[in-house]
mmCIF file of C-alpha atoms in Angstrom:
data_model
loop_
_atom_site.group_PDB
_atom_site.id
_atom_site.type_symbol
_atom_site.label_atom_id
_atom_site.label_comp_id
_atom_site.label_asym_id
_atom_site.label_seq_id
_atom_site.Cartn_x
_atom_site.Cartn_y
_atom_site.Cartn_z
ATOM 1 C CA UNK H 1 -48.155 -223.188 37.997
ATOM 2 C CA UNK H 2 -50.220 -220.614 39.432
ATOM 3 C CA UNK H 3 -52.297 -218.170 37.503
ATOM 4 C CA UNK H 4 -50.743 -214.483 38.488
ATOM 5 C CA UNK H 5 -53.230 -211.939 39.253
ATOM 6 C CA UNK H 6 -51.713 -209.244 36.729
ATOM 7 C CA UNK H 7 -54.672 -206.349 38.010
ATOM 8 C CA UNK H 8 -53.527 -206.217 42.004
ATOM 9 C CA UNK H 9 -49.980 -206.470 40.695
ATOM 10 C CA UNK H 10 -50.140 -203.439 38.769
ATOM 11 C CA UNK H 11 -52.012 -201.855 41.108
ATOM 12 C CA UNK H 12 -49.541 -202.296 44.144
ATOM 13 C CA UNK H 13 -46.428 -200.893 41.776
ATOM 14 C CA UNK H 14 -48.509 -198.125 40.627
ATOM 15 C CA UNK H 15 -49.279 -197.352 44.663
ATOM 16 C CA UNK H 16 -45.913 -197.986 45.669
ATOM 17 C CA UNK H 17 -44.457 -195.248 42.902
ATOM 18 C CA UNK H 18 -46.853 -192.936 43.751
ATOM 19 C CA UNK H 19 -45.815 -193.148 47.190
ATOM 20 C CA UNK H 20 -42.473 -192.417 46.272
ATOM 21 C CA UNK H 21 -43.081 -189.459 43.690
ATOM 22 C CA UNK H 22 -44.313 -187.892 47.046
ATOM 23 C CA UNK H 23 -41.428 -188.477 49.130
ATOM 24 C CA UNK H 24 -39.046 -187.419 46.621
ATOM 25 C CA UNK H 25 -40.857 -184.119 46.992
ATOM 26 C CA UNK H 26 -40.782 -183.829 50.233
ATOM 27 C CA UNK H 27 -36.649 -184.388 50.266
ATOM 28 C CA UNK H 28 -36.241 -181.779 47.482
ATOM 29 C CA UNK H 29 -37.790 -179.374 49.611
ATOM 30 C CA UNK H 30 -35.884 -180.025 52.650
ATOM 31 C CA UNK H 31 -32.691 -180.301 50.571
ATOM 32 C CA UNK H 32 -33.195 -176.571 48.664
ATOM 33 C CA UNK H 33 -34.948 -174.406 51.263
ATOM 34 C CA UNK H 34 -33.541 -171.135 52.590
ATOM 35 C CA UNK H 35 -33.129 -168.406 54.735
ATOM 36 C CA UNK H 36 -32.657 -164.653 54.984
ATOM 37 C CA UNK H 37 -31.676 -162.237 57.953
ATOM 38 C CA UNK H 38 -32.413 -159.045 58.357
ATOM 39 C CA UNK H 39 -30.336 -156.175 60.211
ATOM 40 C CA UNK H 40 -26.492 -155.216 59.612
ATOM 41 C CA UNK H 41 -23.381 -154.721 61.029
ATOM 42 C CA UNK H 42 -21.778 -151.902 60.793
ATOM 43 C CA UNK H 43 -18.105 -152.710 59.616
ATOM 44 C CA UNK H 44 -15.156 -150.332 59.551
ATOM 45 C CA UNK H 45 -12.000 -151.670 57.781
ATOM 46 C CA UNK H 46 -9.517 -148.705 58.656
ATOM 47 C CA UNK H 47 -8.516 -145.376 56.910
ATOM 48 C CA UNK H 48 -5.556 -144.270 55.251
ATOM 49 C CA UNK H 49 -5.315 -139.807 56.498
ATOM 50 C CA UNK H 50 -3.017 -137.355 56.846
ATOM 51 C CA UNK H 51 -3.311 -134.268 57.871
ATOM 52 C CA UNK H 52 -1.146 -131.421 56.622
ATOM 53 C CA UNK H 53 0.429 -129.025 59.782
ATOM 54 C CA UNK H 54 1.434 -125.749 58.738
ATOM 55 C CA UNK H 55 2.520 -123.193 60.283
ATOM 56 C CA UNK H 56 3.905 -119.420 58.226
ATOM 57 C CA UNK H 57 6.390 -116.979 59.339
ATOM 58 C CA UNK H 58 8.903 -114.090 57.914
ATOM 59 C CA UNK H 59 10.546 -117.457 56.933
ATOM 60 C CA UNK H 60 8.319 -119.575 54.680
ATOM 61 C CA UNK H 61 5.451 -122.020 55.567
ATOM 62 C CA UNK H 62 7.050 -125.014 57.677
ATOM 63 C CA UNK H 63 4.760 -128.340 56.884
ATOM 64 C CA UNK H 64 4.572 -131.497 58.705
ATOM 65 C CA UNK H 65 2.474 -134.670 58.093
ATOM 66 C CA UNK H 66 0.213 -136.545 60.782
ATOM 67 C CA UNK H 67 -0.838 -139.560 59.730
ATOM 68 C CA UNK H 68 -4.164 -140.095 61.466
ATOM 69 C CA UNK H 69 -5.808 -142.960 59.541
ATOM 70 C CA UNK H 70 -5.437 -146.187 61.217
ATOM 71 C CA UNK H 71 -2.725 -147.929 58.552
ATOM 72 C CA UNK H 72 0.563 -147.327 57.684
ATOM 73 C CA UNK H 73 1.328 -144.876 54.110
ATOM 74 C CA UNK H 74 3.827 -143.356 51.923
ATOM 75 C CA UNK H 75 3.555 -139.253 51.810
ATOM 76 C CA UNK H 76 4.851 -136.595 49.654
ATOM 77 C CA UNK H 77 4.358 -132.756 49.300
ATOM 78 C CA UNK H 78 4.461 -129.878 46.275
ATOM 79 C CA UNK H 79 3.638 -126.228 46.607
ATOM 80 C CA UNK H 80 2.414 -123.359 44.067
ATOM 81 C CA UNK H 81 2.523 -119.785 44.568
ATOM 82 C CA UNK H 82 3.062 -116.931 41.632
ATOM 83 C CA UNK H 83 7.561 -117.075 42.616
ATOM 84 C CA UNK H 84 10.029 -119.485 43.150
ATOM 85 C CA UNK H 85 9.621 -121.758 46.239
ATOM 86 C CA UNK H 86 12.594 -123.105 47.836
ATOM 87 C CA UNK H 87 12.330 -126.143 49.885
ATOM 88 C CA UNK H 88 14.936 -126.996 52.973
ATOM 89 C CA UNK H 89 14.697 -130.015 54.913
ATOM 90 C CA UNK H 90 16.794 -128.908 58.215
ATOM 91 C CA UNK H 91 15.806 -132.138 59.608
ATOM 92 C CA UNK H 92 16.206 -134.169 56.938
ATOM 93 C CA UNK H 93 13.476 -137.422 55.723
ATOM 94 C CA UNK H 94 12.555 -136.001 52.896
ATOM 95 C CA UNK H 95 13.814 -136.243 49.006
ATOM 96 C CA UNK H 96 12.802 -134.001 46.055
ATOM 97 C CA UNK H 97 12.147 -136.101 42.384
ATOM 98 C CA UNK H 98 11.857 -135.363 39.216
ATOM 99 C CA UNK H 99 7.970 -134.892 39.443
ATOM 100 C CA UNK H 100 7.759 -131.621 41.439
ATOM 101 C CA UNK H 101 6.967 -133.522 44.634
ATOM 102 C CA UNK H 102 8.664 -134.468 47.739
ATOM 103 C CA UNK H 103 8.768 -137.693 49.105
ATOM 104 C CA UNK H 104 8.827 -138.621 52.656
ATOM 105 C CA UNK H 105 11.920 -141.042 53.005
ATOM 106 C CA UNK H 106 10.367 -143.606 54.339
ATOM 107 C CA UNK H 107 6.705 -145.556 55.609
ATOM 108 C CA UNK H 108 5.110 -143.229 57.491
ATOM 109 C CA UNK H 109 3.354 -145.276 60.613
ATOM 110 C CA UNK H 110 -0.038 -144.749 62.044
ATOM 111 C CA UNK H 111 -0.033 -141.589 64.557
ATOM 112 C CA UNK H 112 3.128 -140.332 63.661
ATOM 113 C CA UNK H 113 4.502 -137.069 62.381
ATOM 114 C CA UNK H 114 7.013 -136.269 59.905
ATOM 115 C CA UNK H 115 9.787 -134.252 59.772
ATOM 116 C CA UNK H 116 9.410 -130.102 59.156
ATOM 117 C CA UNK H 117 9.154 -129.711 55.362
ATOM 118 C CA UNK H 118 10.113 -125.467 54.501
ATOM 119 C CA UNK H 119 8.794 -124.056 52.066
ATOM 120 C CA UNK H 120 10.678 -120.597 51.654
ATOM 121 C CA UNK H 121 10.113 -117.922 49.598
ATOM 122 C CA UNK H 122 11.286 -114.186 47.868
ATOM 123 C CA UNK H 123 8.933 -111.919 48.354
ATOM 124 C CA UNK H 124 8.370 -109.432 44.799
ATOM 125 C CA UNK H 125 9.982 -106.126 45.235
ATOM 126 C CA UNK H 126 9.187 -102.261 43.843
ATOM 127 C CA UNK H 127 5.677 -101.688 42.545
ATOM 128 C CA UNK H 128 4.869 -105.132 41.902
ATOM 129 C CA UNK H 129 4.632 -106.161 46.029
ATOM 130 C CA UNK H 130 1.317 -107.513 46.530
ATOM 131 C CA UNK H 131 -0.183 -107.379 50.163
ATOM 132 C CA UNK H 132 -0.475 -110.691 50.247
ATOM 133 C CA UNK H 133 -0.662 -114.123 48.277
ATOM 134 C CA UNK H 134 -1.165 -117.579 48.917
ATOM 135 C CA UNK H 135 1.159 -120.201 48.977
ATOM 136 C CA UNK H 136 -1.230 -123.953 48.092
ATOM 137 C CA UNK H 137 0.141 -127.198 49.579
ATOM 138 C CA UNK H 138 -0.521 -130.126 48.004
ATOM 139 C CA UNK H 139 -0.455 -133.694 50.208
ATOM 140 C CA UNK H 140 -0.945 -137.011 48.869
ATOM 141 C CA UNK H 141 -0.332 -139.855 50.631
ATOM 142 C CA UNK H 142 -1.023 -143.873 49.700
ATOM 143 C CA UNK H 143 -1.200 -146.725 51.715
ATOM 144 C CA UNK H 144 1.246 -149.325 51.973
ATOM 145 C CA UNK H 145 1.668 -151.667 49.866
ATOM 146 C CA UNK H 146 3.914 -155.079 50.021
ATOM 147 C CA UNK H 147 5.829 -157.140 47.509
ATOM 148 C CA UNK H 148 5.887 -160.563 47.710
ATOM 149 C CA UNK H 149 9.345 -160.096 50.152
ATOM 150 C CA UNK H 150 7.840 -158.234 52.056
ATOM 151 C CA UNK H 151 9.209 -155.127 51.431
ATOM 152 C CA UNK H 152 7.017 -151.696 51.599
ATOM 153 C CA UNK H 153 6.158 -150.052 48.313
ATOM 154 C CA UNK H 154 4.007 -147.107 47.352
ATOM 155 C CA UNK H 155 1.170 -147.311 44.796
ATOM 156 C CA UNK H 156 1.035 -143.503 43.834
ATOM 157 C CA UNK H 157 -1.695 -144.306 41.299
ATOM 158 C CA UNK H 158 -4.103 -144.551 44.289
ATOM 159 C CA UNK H 159 -3.749 -141.422 46.412
ATOM 160 C CA UNK H 160 -5.446 -139.392 49.216
ATOM 161 C CA UNK H 161 -5.140 -135.855 48.401
ATOM 162 C CA UNK H 162 -5.214 -132.728 50.700
ATOM 163 C CA UNK H 163 -5.082 -128.705 49.731
ATOM 164 C CA UNK H 164 -4.494 -125.925 51.783
ATOM 165 C CA UNK H 165 -4.420 -122.739 51.159
ATOM 166 C CA UNK H 166 -2.971 -120.561 53.566
ATOM 167 C CA UNK H 167 -3.017 -116.732 52.915
ATOM 168 C CA UNK H 168 0.905 -115.402 53.808
ATOM 169 C CA UNK H 169 0.753 -111.723 54.179
ATOM 170 C CA UNK H 170 4.088 -109.238 53.633
ATOM 171 C CA UNK H 171 5.792 -108.098 55.923
ATOM 172 C CA UNK H 172 8.527 -105.292 56.167
#
């Protein structure tokens, strides 16, 4: 049998191992590099916004709500004043609930306006009659959510509120 020379064999194996180690490092660097990009893009996902429209005359306040946002929403309204208020809906579309709010019956589509909700009051009489007083109208909206059957429902725990105050001067 032939005599094997151990020294050249060990040197060749070591050279092969070192070469393999260098290749693994390059492969790891190739697969683990990353990059970042600068700059940005402004993204608008849309919003829900409603604006109360009020007119005041001797009969009280006439309130409508316009959905100026990008999405359909549910709307509710309440008002505060130093005297008792009476609510009427000449064209329907509103319903009172026990929490003191008047709810628009249905979904208010984007770009649409609710029917009129009239808020009337009786002026105090006698010496206590003020020159003017405020009726504060608070309207809230919430985006439309859908259940698993596709039926729309409101989440009144997440509302967008608008408060308006317009002086109401007494008229003789």
